[in-house]
N, CA and C of each residue as an Amber inpcrd file, in Angstrom:
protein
   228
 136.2750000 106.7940000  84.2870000 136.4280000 107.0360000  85.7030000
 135.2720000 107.8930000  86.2430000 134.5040000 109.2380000  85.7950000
 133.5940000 109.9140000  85.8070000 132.4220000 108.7510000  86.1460000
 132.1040000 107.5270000  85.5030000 130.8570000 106.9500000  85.7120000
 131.3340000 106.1810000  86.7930000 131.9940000 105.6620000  87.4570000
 132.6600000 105.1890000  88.3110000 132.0700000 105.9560000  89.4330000
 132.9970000 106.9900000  89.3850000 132.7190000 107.6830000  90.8840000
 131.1070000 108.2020000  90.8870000 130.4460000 108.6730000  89.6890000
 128.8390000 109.1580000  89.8040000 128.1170000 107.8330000  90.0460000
 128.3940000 106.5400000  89.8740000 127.9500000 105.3040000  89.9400000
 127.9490000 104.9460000  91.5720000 129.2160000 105.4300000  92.2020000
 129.3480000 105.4970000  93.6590000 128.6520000 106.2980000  94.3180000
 128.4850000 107.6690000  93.8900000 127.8660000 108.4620000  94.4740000
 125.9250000 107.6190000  94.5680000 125.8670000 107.6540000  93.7300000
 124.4220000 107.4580000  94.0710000 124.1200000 106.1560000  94.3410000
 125.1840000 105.1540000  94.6600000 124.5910000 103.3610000  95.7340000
 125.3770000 104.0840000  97.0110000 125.7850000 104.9340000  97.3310000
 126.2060000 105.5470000  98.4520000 124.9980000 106.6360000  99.2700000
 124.1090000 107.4850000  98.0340000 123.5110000 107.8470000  98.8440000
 122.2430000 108.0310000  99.8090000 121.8000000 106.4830000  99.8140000
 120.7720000 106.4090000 101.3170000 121.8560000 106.0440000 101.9520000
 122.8290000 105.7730000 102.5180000 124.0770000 105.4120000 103.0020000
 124.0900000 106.9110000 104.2390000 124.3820000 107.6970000 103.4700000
 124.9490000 108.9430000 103.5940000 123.7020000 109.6820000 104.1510000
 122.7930000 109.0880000 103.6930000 121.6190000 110.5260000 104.2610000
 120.8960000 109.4760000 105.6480000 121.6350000 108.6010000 106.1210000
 121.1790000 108.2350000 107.2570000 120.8890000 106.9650000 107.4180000
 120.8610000 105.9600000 106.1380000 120.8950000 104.4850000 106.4020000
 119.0260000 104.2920000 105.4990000 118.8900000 102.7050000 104.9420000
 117.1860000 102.9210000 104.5910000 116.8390000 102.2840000 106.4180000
 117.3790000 101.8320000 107.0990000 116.5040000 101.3740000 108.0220000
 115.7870000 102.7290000 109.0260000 117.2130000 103.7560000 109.0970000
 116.5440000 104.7790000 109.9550000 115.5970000 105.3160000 109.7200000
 115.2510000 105.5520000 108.0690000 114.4250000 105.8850000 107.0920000
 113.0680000 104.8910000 107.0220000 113.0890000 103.7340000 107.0760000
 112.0620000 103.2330000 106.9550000 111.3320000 103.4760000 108.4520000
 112.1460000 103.2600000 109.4330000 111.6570000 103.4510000 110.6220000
 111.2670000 104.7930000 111.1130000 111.3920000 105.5530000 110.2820000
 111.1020000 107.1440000 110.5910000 109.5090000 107.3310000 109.7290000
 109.5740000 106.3220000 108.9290000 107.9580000 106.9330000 108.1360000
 107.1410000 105.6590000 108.8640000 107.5580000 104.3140000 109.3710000
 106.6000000 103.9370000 109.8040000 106.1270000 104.4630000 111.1530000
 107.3080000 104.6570000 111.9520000 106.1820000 105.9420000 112.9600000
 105.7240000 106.9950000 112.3290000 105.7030000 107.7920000 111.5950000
 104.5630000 108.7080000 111.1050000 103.3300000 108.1540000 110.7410000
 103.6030000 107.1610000 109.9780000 102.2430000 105.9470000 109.8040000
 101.4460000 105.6000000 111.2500000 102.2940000 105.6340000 112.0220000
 101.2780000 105.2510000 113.3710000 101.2940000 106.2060000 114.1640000
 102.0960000 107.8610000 113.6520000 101.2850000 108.9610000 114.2810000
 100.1750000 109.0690000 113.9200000 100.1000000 109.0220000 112.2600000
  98.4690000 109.2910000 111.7710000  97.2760000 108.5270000 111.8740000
  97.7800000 107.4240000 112.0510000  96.7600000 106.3020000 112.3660000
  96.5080000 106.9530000 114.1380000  96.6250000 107.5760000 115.0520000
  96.6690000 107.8270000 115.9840000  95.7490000 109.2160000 116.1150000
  96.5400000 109.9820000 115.4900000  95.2490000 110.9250000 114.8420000
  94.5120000 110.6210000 114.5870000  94.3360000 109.6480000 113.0480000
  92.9190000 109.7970000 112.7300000  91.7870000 109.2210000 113.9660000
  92.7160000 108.1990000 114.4530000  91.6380000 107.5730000 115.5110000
  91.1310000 108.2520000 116.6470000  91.7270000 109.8920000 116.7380000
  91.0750000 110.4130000 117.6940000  90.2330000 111.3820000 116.9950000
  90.3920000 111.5450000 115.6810000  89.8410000 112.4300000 114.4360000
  88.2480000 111.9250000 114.5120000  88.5930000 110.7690000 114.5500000
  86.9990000 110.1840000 114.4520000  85.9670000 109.5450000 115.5650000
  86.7280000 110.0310000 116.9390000  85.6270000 110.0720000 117.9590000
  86.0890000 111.1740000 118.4150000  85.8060000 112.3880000 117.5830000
  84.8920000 113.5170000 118.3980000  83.8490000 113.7220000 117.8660000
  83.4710000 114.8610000 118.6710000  81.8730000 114.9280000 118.5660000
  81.4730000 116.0960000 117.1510000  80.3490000 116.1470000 116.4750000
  80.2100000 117.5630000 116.1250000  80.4570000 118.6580000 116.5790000
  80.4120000 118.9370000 117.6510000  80.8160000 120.1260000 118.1480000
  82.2270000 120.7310000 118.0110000  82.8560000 119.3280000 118.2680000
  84.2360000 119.7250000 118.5880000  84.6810000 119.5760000 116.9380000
  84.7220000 118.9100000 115.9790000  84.6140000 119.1050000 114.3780000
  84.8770000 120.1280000 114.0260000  82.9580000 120.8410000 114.3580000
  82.7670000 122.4920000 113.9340000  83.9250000 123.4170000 114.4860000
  84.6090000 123.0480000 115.4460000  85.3140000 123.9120000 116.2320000
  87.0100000 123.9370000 115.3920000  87.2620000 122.8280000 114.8380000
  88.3400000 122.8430000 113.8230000  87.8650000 122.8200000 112.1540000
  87.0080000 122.8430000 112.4050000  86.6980000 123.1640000 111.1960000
  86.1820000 121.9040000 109.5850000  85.8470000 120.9610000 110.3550000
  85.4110000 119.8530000 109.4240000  83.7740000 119.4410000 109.9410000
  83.5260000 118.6250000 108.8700000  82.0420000 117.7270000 108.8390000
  82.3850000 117.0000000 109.5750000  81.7630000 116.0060000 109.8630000
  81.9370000 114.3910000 109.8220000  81.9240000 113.3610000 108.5650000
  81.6520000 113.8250000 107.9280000  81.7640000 113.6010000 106.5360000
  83.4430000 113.7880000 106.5680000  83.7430000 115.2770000 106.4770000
  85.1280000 115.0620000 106.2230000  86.2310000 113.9980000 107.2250000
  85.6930000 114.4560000 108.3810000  86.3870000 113.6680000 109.5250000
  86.0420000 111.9200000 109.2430000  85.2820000 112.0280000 108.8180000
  85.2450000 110.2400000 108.6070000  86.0190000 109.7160000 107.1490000
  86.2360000 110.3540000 106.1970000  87.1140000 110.5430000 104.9900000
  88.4810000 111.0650000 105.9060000  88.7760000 111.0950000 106.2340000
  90.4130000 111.4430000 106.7260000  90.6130000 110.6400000 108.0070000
  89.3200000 109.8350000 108.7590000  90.0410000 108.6050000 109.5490000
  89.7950000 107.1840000 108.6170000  89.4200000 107.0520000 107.7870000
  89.2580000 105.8340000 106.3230000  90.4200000 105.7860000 105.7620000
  91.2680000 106.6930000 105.6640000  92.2140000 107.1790000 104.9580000
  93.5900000 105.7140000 105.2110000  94.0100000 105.0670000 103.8530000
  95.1470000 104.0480000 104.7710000  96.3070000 104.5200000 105.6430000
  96.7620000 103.5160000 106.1820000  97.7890000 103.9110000 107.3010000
  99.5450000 104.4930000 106.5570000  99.6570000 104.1020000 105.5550000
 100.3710000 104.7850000 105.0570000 100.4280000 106.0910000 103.8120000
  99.2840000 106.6720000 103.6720000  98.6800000 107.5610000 103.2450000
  99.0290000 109.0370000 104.0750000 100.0770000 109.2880000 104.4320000
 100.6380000 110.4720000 105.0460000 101.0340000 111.2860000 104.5800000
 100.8950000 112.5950000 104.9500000 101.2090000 114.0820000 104.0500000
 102.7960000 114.0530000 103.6780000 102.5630000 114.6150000 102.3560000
 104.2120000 114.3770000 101.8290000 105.1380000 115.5550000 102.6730000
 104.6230000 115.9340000 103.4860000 106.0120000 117.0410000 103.9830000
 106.7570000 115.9650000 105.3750000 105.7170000 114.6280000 105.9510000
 106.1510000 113.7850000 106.5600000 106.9930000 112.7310000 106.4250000
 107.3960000 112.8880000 105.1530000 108.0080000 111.9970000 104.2720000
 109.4370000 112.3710000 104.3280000 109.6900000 113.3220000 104.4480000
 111.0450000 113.7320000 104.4910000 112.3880000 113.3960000 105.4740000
């Protein structure tokens, strides 16, 4: 009976923590927050870079970056 109910518990819990669709639909907009970012990441100017604190080098490595390549605290 023990594997029973621990067997339930866990095909129950994406169920319980909100469904996979709300879930899938919650990281693919983060995917097209960052894709949104990066695309404004990578038309600014040097100036404005230096002013947050990257190259263009870096800024062009973090708008290359794929669209689902998002920081794991967005994941949650």
């Amino acid at each position: 009976m023990f594997a029973s109910l621990h067997t339930a518990r866990i095909a129950t819990r994406g169920v319980q923590a909100g469904g996979s669709l709300q879930r899938l639909v919650a990281r693919f907009n983060s995917a097209l927050a960052a894709r949104r970012q990066r695309r404004a990441l990578a038309h600014l100017d040097p100036h404005l870079l230096s002013d947050v604190g990257l190259t263009a080098d870096e800024a062009r490595a973090e708008a290359t970056r794929p669209l689902w390549d998002v920081p794991s605290n967005w994941r949650n």
